[in-house]
mmCIF file of C-alpha atoms and ligand atoms in Angstrom:
data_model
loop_
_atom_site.group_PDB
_atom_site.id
_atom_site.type_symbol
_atom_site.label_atom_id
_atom_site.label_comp_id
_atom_site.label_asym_id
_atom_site.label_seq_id
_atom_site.Cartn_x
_atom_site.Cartn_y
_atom_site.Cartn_z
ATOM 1 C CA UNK A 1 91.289 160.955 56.838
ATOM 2 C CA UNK A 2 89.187 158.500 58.238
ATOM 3 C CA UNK A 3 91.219 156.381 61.915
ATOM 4 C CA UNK A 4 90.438 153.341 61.680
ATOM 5 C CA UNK A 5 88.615 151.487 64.592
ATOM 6 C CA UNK A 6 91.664 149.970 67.196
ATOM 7 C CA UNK A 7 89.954 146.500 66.564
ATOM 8 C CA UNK A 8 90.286 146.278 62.638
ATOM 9 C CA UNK A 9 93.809 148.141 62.769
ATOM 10 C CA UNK A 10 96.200 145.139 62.152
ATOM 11 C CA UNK A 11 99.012 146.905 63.939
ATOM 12 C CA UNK A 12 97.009 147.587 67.382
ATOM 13 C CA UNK A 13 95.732 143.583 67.370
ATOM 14 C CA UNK A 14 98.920 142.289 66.859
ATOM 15 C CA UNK A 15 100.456 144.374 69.570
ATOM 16 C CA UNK A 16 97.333 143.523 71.789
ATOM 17 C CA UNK A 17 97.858 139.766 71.018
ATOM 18 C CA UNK A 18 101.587 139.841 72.125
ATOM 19 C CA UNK A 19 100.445 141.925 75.593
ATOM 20 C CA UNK A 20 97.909 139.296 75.906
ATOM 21 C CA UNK A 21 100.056 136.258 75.435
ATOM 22 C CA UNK A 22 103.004 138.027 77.782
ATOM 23 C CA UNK A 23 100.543 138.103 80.157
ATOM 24 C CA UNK A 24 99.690 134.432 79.865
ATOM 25 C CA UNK A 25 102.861 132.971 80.007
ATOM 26 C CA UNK A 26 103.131 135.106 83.391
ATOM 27 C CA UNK A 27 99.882 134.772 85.385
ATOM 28 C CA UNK A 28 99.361 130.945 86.269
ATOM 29 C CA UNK A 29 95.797 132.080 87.752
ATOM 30 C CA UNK A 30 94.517 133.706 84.191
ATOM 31 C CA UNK A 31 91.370 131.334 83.014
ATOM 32 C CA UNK A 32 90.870 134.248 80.138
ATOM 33 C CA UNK A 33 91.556 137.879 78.998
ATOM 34 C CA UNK A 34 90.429 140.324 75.992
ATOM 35 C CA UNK A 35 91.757 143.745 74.621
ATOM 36 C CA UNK A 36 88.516 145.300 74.263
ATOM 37 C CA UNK A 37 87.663 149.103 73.056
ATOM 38 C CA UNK A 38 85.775 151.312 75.110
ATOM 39 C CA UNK A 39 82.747 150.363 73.156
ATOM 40 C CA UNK A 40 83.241 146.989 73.667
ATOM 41 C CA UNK A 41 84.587 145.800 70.648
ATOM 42 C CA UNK A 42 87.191 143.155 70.906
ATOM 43 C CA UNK A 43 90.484 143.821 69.574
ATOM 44 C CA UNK A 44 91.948 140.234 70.860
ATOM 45 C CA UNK A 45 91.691 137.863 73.278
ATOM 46 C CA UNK A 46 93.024 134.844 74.751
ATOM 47 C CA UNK A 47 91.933 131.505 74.720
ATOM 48 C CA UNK A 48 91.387 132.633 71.096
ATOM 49 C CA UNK A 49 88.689 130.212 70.649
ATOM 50 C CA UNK A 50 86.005 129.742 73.653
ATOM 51 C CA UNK A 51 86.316 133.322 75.192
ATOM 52 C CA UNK A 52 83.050 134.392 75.346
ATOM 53 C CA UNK A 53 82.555 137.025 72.662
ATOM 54 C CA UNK A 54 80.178 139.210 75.761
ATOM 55 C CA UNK A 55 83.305 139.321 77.884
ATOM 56 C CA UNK A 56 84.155 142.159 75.885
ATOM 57 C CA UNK A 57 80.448 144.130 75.854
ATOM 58 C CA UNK A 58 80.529 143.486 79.627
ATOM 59 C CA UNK A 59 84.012 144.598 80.470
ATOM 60 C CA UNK A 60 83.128 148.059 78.962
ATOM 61 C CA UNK A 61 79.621 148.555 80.426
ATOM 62 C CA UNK A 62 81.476 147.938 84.033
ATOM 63 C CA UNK A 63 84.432 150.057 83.214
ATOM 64 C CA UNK A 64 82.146 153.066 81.875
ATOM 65 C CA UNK A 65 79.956 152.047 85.228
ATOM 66 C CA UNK A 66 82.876 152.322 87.518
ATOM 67 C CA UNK A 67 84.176 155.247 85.799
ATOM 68 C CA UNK A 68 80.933 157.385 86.259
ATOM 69 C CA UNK A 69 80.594 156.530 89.742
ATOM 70 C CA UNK A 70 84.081 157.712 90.297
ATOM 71 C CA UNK A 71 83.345 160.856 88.688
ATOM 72 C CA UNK A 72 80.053 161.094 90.607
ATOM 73 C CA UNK A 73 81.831 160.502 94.169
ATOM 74 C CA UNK A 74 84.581 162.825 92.616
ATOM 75 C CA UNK A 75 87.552 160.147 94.092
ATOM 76 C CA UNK A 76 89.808 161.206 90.873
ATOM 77 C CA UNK A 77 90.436 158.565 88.149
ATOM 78 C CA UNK A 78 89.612 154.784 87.921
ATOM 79 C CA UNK A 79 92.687 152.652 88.416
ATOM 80 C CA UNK A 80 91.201 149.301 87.774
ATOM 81 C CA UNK A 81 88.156 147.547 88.965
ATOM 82 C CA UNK A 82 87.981 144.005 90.170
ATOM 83 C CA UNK A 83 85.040 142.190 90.868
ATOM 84 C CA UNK A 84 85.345 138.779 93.197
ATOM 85 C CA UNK A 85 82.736 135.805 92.888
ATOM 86 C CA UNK A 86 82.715 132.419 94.873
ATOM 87 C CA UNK A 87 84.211 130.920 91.859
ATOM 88 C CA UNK A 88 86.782 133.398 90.323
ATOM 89 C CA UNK A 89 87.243 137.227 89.772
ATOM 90 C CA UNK A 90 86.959 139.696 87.224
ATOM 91 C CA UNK A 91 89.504 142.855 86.996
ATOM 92 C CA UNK A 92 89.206 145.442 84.109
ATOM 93 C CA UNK A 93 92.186 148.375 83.322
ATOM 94 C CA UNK A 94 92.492 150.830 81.247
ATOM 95 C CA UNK A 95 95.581 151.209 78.655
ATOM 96 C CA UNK A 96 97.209 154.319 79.178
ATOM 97 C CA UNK A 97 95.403 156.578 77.911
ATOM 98 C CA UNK A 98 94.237 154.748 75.126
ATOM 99 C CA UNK A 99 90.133 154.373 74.686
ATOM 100 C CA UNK A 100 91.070 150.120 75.288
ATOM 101 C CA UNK A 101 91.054 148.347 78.468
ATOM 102 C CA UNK A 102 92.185 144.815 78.789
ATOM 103 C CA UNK A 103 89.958 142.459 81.175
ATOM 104 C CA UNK A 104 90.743 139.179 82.551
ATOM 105 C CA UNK A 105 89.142 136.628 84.566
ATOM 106 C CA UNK A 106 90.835 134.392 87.076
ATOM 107 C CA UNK A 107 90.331 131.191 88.302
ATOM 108 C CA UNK A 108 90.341 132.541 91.852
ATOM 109 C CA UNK A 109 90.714 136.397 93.534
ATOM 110 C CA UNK A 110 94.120 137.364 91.658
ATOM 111 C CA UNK A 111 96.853 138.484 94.690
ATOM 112 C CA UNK A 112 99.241 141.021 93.900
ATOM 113 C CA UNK A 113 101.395 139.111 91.836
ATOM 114 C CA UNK A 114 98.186 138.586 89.619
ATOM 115 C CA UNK A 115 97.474 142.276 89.406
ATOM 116 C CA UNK A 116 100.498 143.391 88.547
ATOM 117 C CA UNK A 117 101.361 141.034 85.670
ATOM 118 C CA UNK A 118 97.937 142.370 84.532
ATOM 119 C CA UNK A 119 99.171 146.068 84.984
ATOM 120 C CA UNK A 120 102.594 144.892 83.199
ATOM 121 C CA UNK A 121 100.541 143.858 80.188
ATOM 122 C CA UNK A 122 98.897 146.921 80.145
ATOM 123 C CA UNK A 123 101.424 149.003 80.299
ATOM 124 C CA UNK A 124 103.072 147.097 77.171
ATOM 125 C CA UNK A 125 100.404 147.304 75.367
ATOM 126 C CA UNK A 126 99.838 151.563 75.798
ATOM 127 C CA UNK A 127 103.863 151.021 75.078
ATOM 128 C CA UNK A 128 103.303 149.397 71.645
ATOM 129 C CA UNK A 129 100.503 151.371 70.899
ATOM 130 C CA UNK A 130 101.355 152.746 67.169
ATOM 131 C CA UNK A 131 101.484 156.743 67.447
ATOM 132 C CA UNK A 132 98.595 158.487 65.531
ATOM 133 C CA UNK B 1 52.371 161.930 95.253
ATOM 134 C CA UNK B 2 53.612 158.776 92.877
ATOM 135 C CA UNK B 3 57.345 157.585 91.619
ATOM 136 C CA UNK B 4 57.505 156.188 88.016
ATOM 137 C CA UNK B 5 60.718 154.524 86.416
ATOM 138 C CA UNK B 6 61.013 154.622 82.877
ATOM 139 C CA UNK B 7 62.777 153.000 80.434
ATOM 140 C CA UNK B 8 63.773 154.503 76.998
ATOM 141 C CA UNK B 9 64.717 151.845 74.526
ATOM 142 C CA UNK B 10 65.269 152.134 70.884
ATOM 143 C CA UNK B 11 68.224 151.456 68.150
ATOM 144 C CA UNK B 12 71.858 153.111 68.344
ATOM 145 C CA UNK B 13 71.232 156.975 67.505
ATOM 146 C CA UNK B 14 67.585 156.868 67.344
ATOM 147 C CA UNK B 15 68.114 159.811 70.515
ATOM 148 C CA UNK B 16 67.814 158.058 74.086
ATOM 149 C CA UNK B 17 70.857 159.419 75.862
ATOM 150 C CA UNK B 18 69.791 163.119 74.025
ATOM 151 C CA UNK B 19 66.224 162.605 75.401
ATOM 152 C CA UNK B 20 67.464 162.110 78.904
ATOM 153 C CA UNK B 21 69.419 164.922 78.880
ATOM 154 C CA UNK B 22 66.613 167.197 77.390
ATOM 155 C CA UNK B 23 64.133 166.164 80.583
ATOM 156 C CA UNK B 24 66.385 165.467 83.177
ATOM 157 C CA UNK B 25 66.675 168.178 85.598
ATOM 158 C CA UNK B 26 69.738 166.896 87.403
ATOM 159 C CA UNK B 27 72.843 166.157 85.902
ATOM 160 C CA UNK B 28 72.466 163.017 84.396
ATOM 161 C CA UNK B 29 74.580 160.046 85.048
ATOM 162 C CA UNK B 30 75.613 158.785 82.143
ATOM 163 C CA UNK B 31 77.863 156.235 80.525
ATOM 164 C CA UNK B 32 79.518 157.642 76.979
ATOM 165 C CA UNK B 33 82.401 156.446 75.310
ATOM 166 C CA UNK B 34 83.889 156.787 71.824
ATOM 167 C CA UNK B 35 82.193 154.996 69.140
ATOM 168 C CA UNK B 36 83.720 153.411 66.954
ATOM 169 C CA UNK B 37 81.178 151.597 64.662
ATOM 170 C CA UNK B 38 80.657 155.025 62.834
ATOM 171 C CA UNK B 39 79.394 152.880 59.987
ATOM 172 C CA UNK B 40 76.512 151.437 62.480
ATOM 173 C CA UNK B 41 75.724 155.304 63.282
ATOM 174 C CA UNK B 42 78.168 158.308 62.505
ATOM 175 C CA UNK B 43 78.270 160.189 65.906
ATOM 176 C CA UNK B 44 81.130 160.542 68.260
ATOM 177 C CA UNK B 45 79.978 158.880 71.348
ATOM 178 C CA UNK B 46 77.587 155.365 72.190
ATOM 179 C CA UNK B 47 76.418 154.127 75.488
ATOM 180 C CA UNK B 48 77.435 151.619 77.273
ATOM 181 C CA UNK B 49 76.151 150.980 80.510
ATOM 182 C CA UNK B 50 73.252 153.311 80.906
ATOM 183 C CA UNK B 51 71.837 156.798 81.414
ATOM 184 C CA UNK B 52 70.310 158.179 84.128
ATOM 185 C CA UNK B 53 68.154 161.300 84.966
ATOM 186 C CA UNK B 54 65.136 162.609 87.012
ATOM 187 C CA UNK B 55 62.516 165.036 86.848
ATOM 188 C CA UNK B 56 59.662 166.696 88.867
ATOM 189 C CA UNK B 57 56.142 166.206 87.387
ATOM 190 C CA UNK B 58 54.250 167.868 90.373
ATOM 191 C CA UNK B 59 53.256 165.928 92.145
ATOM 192 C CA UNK B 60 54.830 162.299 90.420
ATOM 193 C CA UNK B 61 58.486 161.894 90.797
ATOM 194 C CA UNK B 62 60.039 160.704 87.536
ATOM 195 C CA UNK B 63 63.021 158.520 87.049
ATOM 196 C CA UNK B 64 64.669 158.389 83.727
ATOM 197 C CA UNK B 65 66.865 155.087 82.518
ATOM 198 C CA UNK B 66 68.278 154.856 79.060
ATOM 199 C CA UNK B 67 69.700 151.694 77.918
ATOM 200 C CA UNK B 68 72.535 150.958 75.292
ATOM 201 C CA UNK B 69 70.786 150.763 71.864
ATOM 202 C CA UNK B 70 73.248 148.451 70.648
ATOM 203 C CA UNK B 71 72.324 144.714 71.054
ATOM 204 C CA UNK B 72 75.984 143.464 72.006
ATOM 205 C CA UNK B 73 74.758 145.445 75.326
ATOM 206 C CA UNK B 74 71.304 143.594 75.212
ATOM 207 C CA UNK B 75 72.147 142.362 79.473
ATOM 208 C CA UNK B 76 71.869 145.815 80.478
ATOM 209 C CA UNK B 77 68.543 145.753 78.967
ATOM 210 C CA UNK B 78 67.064 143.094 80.947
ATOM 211 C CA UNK B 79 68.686 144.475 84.350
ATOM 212 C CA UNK B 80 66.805 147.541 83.444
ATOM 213 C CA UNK B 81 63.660 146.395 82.419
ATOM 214 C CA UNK B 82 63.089 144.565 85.597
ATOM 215 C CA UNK B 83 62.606 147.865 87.931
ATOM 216 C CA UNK B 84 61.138 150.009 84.831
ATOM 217 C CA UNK B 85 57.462 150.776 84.846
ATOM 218 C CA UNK B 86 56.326 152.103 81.627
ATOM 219 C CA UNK B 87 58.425 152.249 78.160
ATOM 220 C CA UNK B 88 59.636 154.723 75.536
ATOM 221 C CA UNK B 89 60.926 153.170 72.524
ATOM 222 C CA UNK B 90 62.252 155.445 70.373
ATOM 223 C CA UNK B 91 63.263 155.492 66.497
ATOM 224 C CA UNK B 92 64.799 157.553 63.914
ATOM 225 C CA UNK B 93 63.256 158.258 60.919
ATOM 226 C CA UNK B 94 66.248 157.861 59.323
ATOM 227 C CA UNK B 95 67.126 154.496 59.900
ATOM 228 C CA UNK B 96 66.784 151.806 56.951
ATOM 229 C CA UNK B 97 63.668 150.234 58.454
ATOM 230 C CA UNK B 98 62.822 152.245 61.025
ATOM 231 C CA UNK B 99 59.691 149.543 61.851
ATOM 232 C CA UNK B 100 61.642 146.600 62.180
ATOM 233 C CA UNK B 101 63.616 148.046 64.868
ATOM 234 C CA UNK B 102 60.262 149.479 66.729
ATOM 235 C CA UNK B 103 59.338 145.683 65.809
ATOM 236 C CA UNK B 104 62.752 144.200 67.627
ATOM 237 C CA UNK B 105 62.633 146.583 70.765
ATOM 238 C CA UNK B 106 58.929 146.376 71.192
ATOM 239 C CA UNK B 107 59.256 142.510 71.122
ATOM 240 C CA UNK B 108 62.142 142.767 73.390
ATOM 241 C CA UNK B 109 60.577 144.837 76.087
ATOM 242 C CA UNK B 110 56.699 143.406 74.970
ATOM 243 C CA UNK B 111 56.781 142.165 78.745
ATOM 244 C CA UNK B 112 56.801 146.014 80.140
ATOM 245 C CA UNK B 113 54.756 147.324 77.542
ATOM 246 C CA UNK B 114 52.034 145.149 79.210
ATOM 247 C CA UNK B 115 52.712 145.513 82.509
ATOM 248 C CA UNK B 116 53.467 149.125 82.434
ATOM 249 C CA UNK B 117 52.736 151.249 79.704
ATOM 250 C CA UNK B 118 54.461 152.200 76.207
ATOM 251 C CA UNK B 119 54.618 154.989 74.311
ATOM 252 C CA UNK B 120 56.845 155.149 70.815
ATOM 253 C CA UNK B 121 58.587 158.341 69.558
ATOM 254 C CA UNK B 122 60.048 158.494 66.032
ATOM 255 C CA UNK B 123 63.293 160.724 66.003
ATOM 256 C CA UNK B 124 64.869 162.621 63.510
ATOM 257 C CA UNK B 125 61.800 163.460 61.396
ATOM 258 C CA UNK B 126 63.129 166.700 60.592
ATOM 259 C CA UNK B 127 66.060 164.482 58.727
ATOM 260 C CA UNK B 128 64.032 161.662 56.773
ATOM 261 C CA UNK B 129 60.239 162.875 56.185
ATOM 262 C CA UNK B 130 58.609 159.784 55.060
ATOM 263 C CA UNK B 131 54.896 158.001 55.248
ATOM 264 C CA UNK B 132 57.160 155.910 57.958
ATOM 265 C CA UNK B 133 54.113 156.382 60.234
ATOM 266 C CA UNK B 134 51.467 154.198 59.197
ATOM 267 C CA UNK B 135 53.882 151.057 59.355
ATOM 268 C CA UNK B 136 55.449 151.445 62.516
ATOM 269 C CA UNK B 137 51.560 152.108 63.817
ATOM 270 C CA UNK B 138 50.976 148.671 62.021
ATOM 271 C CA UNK B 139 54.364 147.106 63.866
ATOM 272 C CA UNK B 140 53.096 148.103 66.926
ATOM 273 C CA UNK B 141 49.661 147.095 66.681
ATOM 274 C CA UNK B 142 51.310 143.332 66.178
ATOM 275 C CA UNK B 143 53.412 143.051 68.459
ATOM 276 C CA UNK B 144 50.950 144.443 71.129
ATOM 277 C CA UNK B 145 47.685 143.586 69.619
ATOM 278 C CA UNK B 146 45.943 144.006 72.702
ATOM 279 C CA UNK B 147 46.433 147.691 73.701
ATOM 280 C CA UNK B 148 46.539 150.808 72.388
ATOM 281 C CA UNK B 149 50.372 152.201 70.898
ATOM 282 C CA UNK B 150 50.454 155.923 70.435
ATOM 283 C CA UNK B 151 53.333 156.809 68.077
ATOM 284 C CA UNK B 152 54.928 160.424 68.138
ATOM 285 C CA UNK B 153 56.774 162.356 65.771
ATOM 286 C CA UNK B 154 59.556 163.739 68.108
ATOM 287 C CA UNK B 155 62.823 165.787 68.360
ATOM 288 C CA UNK B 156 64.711 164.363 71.777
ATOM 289 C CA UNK B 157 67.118 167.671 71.553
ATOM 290 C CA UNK B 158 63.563 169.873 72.508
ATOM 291 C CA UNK B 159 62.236 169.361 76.086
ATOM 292 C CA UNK B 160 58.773 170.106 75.635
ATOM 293 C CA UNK B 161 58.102 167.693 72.771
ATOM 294 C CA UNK B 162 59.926 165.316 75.169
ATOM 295 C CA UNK B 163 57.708 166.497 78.500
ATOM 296 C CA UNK B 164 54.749 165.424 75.982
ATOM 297 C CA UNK B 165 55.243 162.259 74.953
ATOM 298 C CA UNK B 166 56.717 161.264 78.810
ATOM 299 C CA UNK B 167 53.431 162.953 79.890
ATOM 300 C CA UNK B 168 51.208 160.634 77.758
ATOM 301 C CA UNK B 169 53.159 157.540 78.849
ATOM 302 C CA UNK B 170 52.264 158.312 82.463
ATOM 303 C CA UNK B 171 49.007 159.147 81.698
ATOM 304 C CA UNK B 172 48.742 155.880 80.115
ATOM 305 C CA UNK B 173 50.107 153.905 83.115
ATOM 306 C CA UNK B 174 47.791 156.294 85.593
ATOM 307 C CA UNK B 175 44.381 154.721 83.279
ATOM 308 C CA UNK B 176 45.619 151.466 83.754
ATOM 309 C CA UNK B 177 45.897 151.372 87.436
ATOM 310 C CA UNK B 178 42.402 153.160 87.567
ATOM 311 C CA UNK B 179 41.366 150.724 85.138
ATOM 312 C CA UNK B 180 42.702 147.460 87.537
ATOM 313 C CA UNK B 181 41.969 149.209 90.885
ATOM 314 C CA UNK B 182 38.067 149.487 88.966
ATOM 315 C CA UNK B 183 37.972 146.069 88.163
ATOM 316 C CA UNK B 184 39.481 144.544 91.042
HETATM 317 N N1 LIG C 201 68.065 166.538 63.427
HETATM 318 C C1 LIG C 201 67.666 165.856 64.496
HETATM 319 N N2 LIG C 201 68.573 165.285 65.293
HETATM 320 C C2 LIG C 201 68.137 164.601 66.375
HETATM 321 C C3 LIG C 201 66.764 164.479 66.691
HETATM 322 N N3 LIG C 201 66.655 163.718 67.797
HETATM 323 C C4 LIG C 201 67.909 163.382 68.161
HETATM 324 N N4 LIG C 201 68.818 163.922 67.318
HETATM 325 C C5 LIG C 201 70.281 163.740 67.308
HETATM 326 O O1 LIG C 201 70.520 162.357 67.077
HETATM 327 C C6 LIG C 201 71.610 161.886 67.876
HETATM 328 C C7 LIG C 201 71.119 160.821 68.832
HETATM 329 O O2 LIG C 201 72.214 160.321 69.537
HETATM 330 P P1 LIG C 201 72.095 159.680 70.999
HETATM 331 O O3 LIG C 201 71.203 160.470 71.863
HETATM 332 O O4 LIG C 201 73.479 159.422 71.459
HETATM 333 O O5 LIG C 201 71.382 158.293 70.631
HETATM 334 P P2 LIG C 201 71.161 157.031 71.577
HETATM 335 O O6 LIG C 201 69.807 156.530 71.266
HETATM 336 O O7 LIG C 201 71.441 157.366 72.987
HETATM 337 O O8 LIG C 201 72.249 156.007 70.978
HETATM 338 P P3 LIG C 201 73.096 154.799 71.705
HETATM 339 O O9 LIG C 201 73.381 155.179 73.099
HETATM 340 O O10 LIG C 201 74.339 154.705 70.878
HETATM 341 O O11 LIG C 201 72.248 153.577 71.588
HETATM 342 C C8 LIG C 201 72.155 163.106 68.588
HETATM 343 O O12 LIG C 201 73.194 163.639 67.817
HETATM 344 C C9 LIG C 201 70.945 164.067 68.612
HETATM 345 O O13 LIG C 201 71.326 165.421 68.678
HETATM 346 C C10 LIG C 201 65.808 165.097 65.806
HETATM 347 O O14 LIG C 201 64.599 165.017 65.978
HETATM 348 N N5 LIG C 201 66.322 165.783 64.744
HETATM 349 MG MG1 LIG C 202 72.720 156.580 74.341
#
């Protein structure tokens, strides 16, 4: 039996939709956010239209980035990585243990409020995560 | 004693990451994760970010970047290309049309290839044997009328057949420079 890939299973985009839209309706800051797969594929995303289909591709290149220069430095596991600009900020986390992350980008450097309604949605979303 | 960088580039599974890992003689960095277009390639893991490796080519010191063969990925390739110095593009055999992507890659890196130098290694002969040769010689030759593109038959899980066709790439960006420092 063949899995199917986490961004063509209807079950795991619905469930990443809801995370995503939770997370909305709690993070004022949030300009946009994707469920992507580890490979970059995106499972969902909010705005749904206008969310640059790259965010996705890019999220995973930095998380698999971060990830080997954590292993390199041997500093134990990647929480989450956040990356600040002079107009707005990028953080990317992992889902549980799942191979799907969940990136957003703010409109300035998220506080902690910001970060954990991001970690909230995240840990929904591992929460919903159909067993299989 | 001299430092190249060199860029493989080449289609999803054509063998970049594998080629790395066959010269490198530190551990290469590298940036797996699950794949899971198997219908774009059936293996278990693609790259996302890049690959990394070096190796010792008394006296030249060699440094080894892989990008992501997929094109969703195609902003790593132009951070890349910027420090590389010479170019392996590699393709499987087995791939539909193997010489349209030599054609794509080639076109997307043609920049380098001039620069630097460019060699092209076609992958996973042992898999597809076909008269694949003569075209992607042809795709190359039009893309980079101007210059010379040798085309290898190549395994990227054997090291020597690797340490060959990286030894002709530098060898090609060595005649070059002679060739400038000559004429200038
Ligand atoms: N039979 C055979 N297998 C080969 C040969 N060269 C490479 N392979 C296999 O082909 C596959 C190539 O996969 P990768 O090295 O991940 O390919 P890649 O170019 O890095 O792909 P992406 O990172 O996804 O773009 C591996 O399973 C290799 O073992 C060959 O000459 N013959
Ligand atoms: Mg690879």
């Amino acid at each position: 039996m063949t899995t199917l890939a986490p961004h063509r299973d209807p079950a795991i985009v619905s469930a990443a939709s809801a995370a995503l839209a939770g997370f909305a309706a709690e993070c004022r800051l949030v300009r946009a956010a994707s469920a992507l797969t580890d490979d970059g594929f995106t499972i969902a995303r909010i705005p749904q239209v206008g969310t640059d289909e790259r965010l996705a591709s890019m999220a995973s290149t930095l998380q698999a980035l971060t990830d080997a220069v954590v292993r390199e430095l041997r500093i134990g596991r990647t929480d989450h990585l956040q990356v600040v600009a002079s107009e707005g900020a990028v953080v990317v986390r992992r889902v549980g243990t799942q191979r799907c992350a969940i990136v957003a980008v703010f409109d300035e450097p998220p506080g902690p409020d910001d970060l954990t309604d991001l970690e909230t949605a995240a840990a929904r979303l591992a929460e919903a995560w159909p067993a299989g | 004693m001299a430092e190249y960088v060199i860029l493989f580039a080449g289609p999803m599974g054509a063998g970049k990451t594998t080629a790395i890992r066959s010269l490198s003689e530190i551990e290469v960095v590298s940036t797996e994760v699950a794949n899971t277009d198997r219908e774009a390639f059936d293996k278990p893991t693609t790259t996302v970010g890049m690959d990394y490796g070096e190796i010792d080519l008394d006296p030249d010191k060699v440094r080894l970047y892989g990008v992501p063969g997929q094109a969703r990925f195609d902003f790593m390739w132009e951070i890349l290309r910027e420090r590389a110095m010479g170019l392996i593009v590699l393709v499987n055999a087995d791939a539909p049309e193997p010489e349209r992507h030599v054609y794509e890659h080639l076109t997307a890196f043609a920049e380098l290839a001039r620069r630097g130098g460019v060699v092209v290694g076609v992958t996973r002969y042992d898999l597809q044997r076909t008269d694949i040769g003569d075209r992607i010689v042809a795709t190359a030759r039009a893309v980079l009328p101007d210059r010379v593109t040798p085309v290898f038959a190549v395994d990227a899980r054997d090291q020597e057949q690797m340490r060959t066709l990286l030894l002709s790439l530098i060898a090609d960006i060595e005649t070059r420079q002679a060739v400038a420092e000559a004429a200038s």
